[in-house]
Short mmCIF file of C-alpha atoms and ligand atoms in Angstrom, two decimals:
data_model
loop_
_atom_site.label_atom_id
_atom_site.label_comp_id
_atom_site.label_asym_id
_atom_site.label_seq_id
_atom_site.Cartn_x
_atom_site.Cartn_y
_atom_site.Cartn_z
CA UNK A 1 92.62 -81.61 80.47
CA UNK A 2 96.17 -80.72 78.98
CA UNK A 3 97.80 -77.70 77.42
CA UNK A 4 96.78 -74.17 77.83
CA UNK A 5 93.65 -74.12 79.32
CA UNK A 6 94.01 -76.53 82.58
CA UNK A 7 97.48 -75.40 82.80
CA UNK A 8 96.46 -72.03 83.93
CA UNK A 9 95.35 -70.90 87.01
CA UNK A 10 91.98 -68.81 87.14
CA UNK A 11 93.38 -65.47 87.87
CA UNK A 12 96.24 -65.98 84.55
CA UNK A 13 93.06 -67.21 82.53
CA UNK A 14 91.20 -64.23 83.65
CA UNK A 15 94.13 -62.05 82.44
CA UNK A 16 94.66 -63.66 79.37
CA UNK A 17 90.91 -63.86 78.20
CA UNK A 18 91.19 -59.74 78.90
CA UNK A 19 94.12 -59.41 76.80
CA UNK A 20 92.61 -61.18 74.35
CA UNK A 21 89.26 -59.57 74.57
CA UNK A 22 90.77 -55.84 74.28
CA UNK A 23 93.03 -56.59 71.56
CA UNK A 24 90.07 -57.69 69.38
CA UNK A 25 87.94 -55.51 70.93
CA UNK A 26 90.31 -52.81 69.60
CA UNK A 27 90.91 -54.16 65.95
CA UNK A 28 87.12 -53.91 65.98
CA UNK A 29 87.06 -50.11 66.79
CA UNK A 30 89.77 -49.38 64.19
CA UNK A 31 88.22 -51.49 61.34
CA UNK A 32 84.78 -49.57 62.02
CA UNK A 33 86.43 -46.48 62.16
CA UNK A 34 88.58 -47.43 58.75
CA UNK A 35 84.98 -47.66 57.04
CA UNK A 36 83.51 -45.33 58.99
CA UNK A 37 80.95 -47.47 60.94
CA UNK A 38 80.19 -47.19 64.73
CA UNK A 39 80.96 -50.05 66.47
CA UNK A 40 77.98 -50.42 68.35
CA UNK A 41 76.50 -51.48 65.56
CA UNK A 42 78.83 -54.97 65.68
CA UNK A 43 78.19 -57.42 68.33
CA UNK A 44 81.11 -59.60 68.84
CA UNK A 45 80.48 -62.91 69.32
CA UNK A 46 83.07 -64.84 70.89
CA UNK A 47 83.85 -68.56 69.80
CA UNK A 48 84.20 -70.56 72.94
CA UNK A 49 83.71 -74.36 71.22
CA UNK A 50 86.62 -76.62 73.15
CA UNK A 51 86.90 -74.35 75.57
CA UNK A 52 85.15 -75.31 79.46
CA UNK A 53 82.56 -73.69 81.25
CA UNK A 54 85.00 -72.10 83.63
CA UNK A 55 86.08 -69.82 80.66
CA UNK A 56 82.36 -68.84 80.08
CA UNK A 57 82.20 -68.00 83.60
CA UNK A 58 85.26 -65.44 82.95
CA UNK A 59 84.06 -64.30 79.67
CA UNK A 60 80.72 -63.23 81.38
CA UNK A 61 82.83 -61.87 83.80
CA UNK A 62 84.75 -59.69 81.70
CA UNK A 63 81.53 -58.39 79.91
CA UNK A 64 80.95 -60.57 77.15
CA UNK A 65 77.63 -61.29 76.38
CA UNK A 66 77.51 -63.34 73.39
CA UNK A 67 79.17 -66.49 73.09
CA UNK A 68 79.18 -69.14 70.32
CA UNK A 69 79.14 -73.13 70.02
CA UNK A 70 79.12 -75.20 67.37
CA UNK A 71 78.42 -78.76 69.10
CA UNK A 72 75.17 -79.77 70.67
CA UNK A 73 76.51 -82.35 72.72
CA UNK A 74 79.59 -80.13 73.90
CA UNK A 75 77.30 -76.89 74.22
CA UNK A 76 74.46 -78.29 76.33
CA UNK A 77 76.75 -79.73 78.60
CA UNK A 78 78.57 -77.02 79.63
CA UNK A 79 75.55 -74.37 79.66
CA UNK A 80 74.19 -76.94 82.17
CA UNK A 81 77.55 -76.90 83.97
CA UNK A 82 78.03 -73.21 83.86
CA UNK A 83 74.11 -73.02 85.04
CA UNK A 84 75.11 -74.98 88.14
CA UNK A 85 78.27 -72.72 89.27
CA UNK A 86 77.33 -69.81 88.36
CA UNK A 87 73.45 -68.96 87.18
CA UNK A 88 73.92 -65.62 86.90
CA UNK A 89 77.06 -65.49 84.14
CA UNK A 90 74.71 -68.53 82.36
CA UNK A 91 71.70 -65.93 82.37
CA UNK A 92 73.37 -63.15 81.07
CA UNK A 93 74.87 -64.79 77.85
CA UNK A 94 73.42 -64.92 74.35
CA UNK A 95 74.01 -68.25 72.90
CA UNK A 96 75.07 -68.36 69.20
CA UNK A 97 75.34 -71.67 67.60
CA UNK A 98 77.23 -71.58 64.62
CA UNK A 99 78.20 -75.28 63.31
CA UNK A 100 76.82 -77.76 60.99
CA UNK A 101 73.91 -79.40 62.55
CA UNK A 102 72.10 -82.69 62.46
CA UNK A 103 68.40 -82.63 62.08
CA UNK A 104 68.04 -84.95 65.24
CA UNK A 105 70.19 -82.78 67.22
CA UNK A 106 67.88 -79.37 66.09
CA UNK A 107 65.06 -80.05 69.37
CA UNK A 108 68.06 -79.66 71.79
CA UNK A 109 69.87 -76.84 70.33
CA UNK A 110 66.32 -75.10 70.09
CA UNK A 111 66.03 -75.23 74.12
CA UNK A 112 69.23 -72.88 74.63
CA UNK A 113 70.37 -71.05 71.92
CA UNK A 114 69.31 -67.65 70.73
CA UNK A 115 70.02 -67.88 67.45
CA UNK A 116 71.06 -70.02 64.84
CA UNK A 117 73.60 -69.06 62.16
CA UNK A 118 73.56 -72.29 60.28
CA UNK A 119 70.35 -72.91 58.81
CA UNK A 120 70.87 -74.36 55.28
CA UNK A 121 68.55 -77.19 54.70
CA UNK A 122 64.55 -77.11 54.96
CA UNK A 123 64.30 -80.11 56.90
CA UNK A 124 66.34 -78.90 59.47
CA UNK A 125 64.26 -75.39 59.54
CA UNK A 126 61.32 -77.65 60.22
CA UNK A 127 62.82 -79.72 63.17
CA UNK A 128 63.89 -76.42 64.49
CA UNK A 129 60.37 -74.58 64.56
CA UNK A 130 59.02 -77.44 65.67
CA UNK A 131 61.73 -77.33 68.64
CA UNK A 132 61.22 -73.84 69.44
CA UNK A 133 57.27 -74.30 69.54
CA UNK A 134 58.06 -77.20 72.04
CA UNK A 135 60.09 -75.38 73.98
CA UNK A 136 57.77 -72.56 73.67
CA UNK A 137 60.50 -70.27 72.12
CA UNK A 138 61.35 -68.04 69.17
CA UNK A 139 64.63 -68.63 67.76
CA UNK A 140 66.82 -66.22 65.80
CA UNK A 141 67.55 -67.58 62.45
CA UNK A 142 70.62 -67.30 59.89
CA UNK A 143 70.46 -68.76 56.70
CA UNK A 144 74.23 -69.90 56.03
CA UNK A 145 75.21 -68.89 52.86
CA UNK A 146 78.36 -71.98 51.22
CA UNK A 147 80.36 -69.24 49.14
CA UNK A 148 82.55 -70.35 46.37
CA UNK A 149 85.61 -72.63 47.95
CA UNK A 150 83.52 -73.34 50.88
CA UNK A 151 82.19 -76.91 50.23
CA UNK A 152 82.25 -79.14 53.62
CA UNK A 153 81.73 -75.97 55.91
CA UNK A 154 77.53 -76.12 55.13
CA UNK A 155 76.10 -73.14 53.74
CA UNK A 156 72.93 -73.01 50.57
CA UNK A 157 74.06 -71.78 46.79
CA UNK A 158 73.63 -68.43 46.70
CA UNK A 159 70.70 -68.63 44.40
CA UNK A 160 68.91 -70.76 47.07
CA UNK A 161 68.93 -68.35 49.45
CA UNK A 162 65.79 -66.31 48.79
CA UNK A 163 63.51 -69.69 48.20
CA UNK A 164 64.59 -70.58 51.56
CA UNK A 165 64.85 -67.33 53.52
CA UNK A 166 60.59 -67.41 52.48
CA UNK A 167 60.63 -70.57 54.12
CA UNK A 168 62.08 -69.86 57.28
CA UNK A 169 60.32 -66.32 57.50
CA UNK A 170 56.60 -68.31 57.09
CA UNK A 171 57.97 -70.74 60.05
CA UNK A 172 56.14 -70.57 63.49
CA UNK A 173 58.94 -70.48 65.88
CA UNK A 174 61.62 -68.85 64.01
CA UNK A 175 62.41 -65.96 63.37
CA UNK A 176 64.51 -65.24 59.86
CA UNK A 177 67.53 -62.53 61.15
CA UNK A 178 70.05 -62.18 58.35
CA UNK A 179 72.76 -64.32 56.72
CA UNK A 180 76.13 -66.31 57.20
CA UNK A 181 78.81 -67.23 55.86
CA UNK A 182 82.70 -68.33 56.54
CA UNK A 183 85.00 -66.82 54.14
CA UNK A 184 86.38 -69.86 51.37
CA UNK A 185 89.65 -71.12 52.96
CA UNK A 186 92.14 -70.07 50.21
CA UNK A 187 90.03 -67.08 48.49
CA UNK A 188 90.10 -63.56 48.98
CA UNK A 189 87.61 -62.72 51.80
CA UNK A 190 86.70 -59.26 50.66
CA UNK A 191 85.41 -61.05 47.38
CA UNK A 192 83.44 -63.72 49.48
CA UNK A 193 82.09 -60.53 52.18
CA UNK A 194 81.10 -58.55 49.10
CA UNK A 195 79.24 -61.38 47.77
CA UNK A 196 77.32 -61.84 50.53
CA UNK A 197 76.44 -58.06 51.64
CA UNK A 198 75.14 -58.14 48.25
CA UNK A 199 72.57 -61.03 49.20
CA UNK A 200 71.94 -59.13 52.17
CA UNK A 201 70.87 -56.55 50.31
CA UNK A 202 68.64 -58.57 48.15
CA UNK A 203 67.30 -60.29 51.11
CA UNK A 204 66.20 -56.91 52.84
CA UNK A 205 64.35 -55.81 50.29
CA UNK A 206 61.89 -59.30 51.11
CA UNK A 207 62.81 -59.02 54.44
CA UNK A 208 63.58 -55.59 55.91
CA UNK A 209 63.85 -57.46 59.46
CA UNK A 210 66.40 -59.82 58.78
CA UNK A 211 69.00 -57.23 58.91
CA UNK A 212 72.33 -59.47 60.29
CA UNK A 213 75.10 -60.48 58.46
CA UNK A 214 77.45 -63.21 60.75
CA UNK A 215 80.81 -63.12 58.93
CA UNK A 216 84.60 -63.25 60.13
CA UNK A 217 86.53 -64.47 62.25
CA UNK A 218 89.70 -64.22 63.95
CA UNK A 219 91.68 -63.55 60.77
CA UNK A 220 89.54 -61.86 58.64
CA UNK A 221 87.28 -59.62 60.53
CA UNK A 222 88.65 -56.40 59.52
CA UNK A 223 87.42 -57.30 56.15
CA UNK A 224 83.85 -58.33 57.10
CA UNK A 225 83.33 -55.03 59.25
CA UNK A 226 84.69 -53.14 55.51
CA UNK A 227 81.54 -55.33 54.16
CA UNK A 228 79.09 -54.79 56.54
CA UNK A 229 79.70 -57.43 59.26
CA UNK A 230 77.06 -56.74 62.13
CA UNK A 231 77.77 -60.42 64.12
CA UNK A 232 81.47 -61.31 64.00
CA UNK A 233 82.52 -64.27 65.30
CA UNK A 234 85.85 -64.75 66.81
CA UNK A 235 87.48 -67.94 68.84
CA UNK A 236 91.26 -67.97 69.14
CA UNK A 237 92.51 -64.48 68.93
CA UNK A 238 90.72 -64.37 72.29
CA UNK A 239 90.98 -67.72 73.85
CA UNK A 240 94.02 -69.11 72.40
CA UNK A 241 94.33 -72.07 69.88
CA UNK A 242 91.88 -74.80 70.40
CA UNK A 243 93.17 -77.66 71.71
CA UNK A 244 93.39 -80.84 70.06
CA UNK A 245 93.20 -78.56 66.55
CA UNK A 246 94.66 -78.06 63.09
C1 PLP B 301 85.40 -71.91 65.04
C2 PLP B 301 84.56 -71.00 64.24
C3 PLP B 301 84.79 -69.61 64.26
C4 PLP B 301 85.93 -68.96 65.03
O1 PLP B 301 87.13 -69.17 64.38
P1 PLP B 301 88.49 -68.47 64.86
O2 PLP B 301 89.37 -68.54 63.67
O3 PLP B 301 88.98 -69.26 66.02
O4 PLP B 301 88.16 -67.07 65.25
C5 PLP B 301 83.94 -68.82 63.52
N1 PLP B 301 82.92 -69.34 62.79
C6 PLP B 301 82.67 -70.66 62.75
C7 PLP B 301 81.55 -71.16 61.92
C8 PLP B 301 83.48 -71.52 63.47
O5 PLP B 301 83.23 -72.85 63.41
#
């Protein structure tokens, strides 16, 4: 491994990671207290895709209990690896997995994470309840909403969302939690975080349970806390800039 990462010993990782972690953990606290939300009410979820198992081990250290991936190959590998050094930081962490996801890949992802923010297809709903059943699991379910701009990052038309939010809240083995959505790349995101609060809204009144809304990231979460944000989900204003990325 080059760059950053390998090039640091544990004890500089360690320190960086905390930097990292309390600046964001502040913006957090000043955005909720901007709109006049408590921040307990936002779980930060913290984006560790390229990033090794060793960091996990920190993050856990540090206190961070919810960590995200968005490839099955990469994340199963180093959950297994992190499970192997050190059980107890693997136990202790939620796993979020937030990419685009092949149908074929849906029985593995169903055996570790907790939930899944990137539901937007029936067929892969079905391949995950049937890998949760297997794995005799319930899995937290996001339907990913594709706002305007968005197209390539996944995501259902908005008015798709309530035909298959029924769908996934009939499913044995999942359990429908909320919405998600990545803010279009060169669009305003309080437009986009609007937007989708509003079909958060329309989806509680089906579904009073499924209550989360997954949206921003490292340089827009100030405005999804301003639009009701509960799961934020933030990679490199903690950990750096990925390597081997735009
Ligand atoms: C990588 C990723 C993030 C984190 O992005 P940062 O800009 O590094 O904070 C958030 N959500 C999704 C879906 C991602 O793929």
């Amino acid at each position: 491994m080059t760059g950053p990462v390998g090039a640091l010993p544990a004890a500089d990782r360690r320190e960086h990671l905390a930097a990292g972690l309390a600046t964001v953990r502040r913006r957090i606290e000043v955005a909720c207290a901007d709109s006049g939300r408590d921040p307990g009410e936002v779980t930060l979820v913290v984006v560790t895709k390229f990033f090794p198992a060793s960091d996990l081990a920190l993050l856990a250290g540090l206190g961070v209990a919810d960590i995200g991936e968005n490839r099955d190959q990469e994340a199963s590998a180093k959950l297994a690896e992190l499970a192997a050094v050190d059980p107890s930081a693997r136990a202790s962490l939620r796993v979020h997995f937030i990419g685009q996801l092949q149908t074929n890949k849906a029985a593995s992802v169903a055996r570790y994470a907790d939930m899944v923010h990137s539901l937007d297809r029936d067929r892969l709903g079905t391949a995950l309840a049937q890998g949760a059943q297997r794995a005799g699991r319930v899995l937290d379910v996001l339907v990913q909403v594709g706002l305007d701009g968005a197209a390539g990052r996944g995501g259902v038309a908005p008015e798709q969302v309530p035909a298959l939010a029924d769908r996934v809240a009939a499913a044995q083995g999942l359990r429908l939690r909320g919405l998600m959505a990545v803010a279009p790349l060169d669009a305003d995101p309080d437009a986009a975080f609007a937007a989708l609060a509003a079909l958060g809204g329309d989806l509680r009144e089906r579904h009073p349970e499924a209550s989360v809304l997954s949206a921003g990231m490292s340089g827009d979460l100030e405005a999804a806390v301003r639009h009701g944000a509960t799961h934020l989900r933030v990679g490199s204003a903690i950990l750096g800039s990925r390597p081997g990325t735009r």
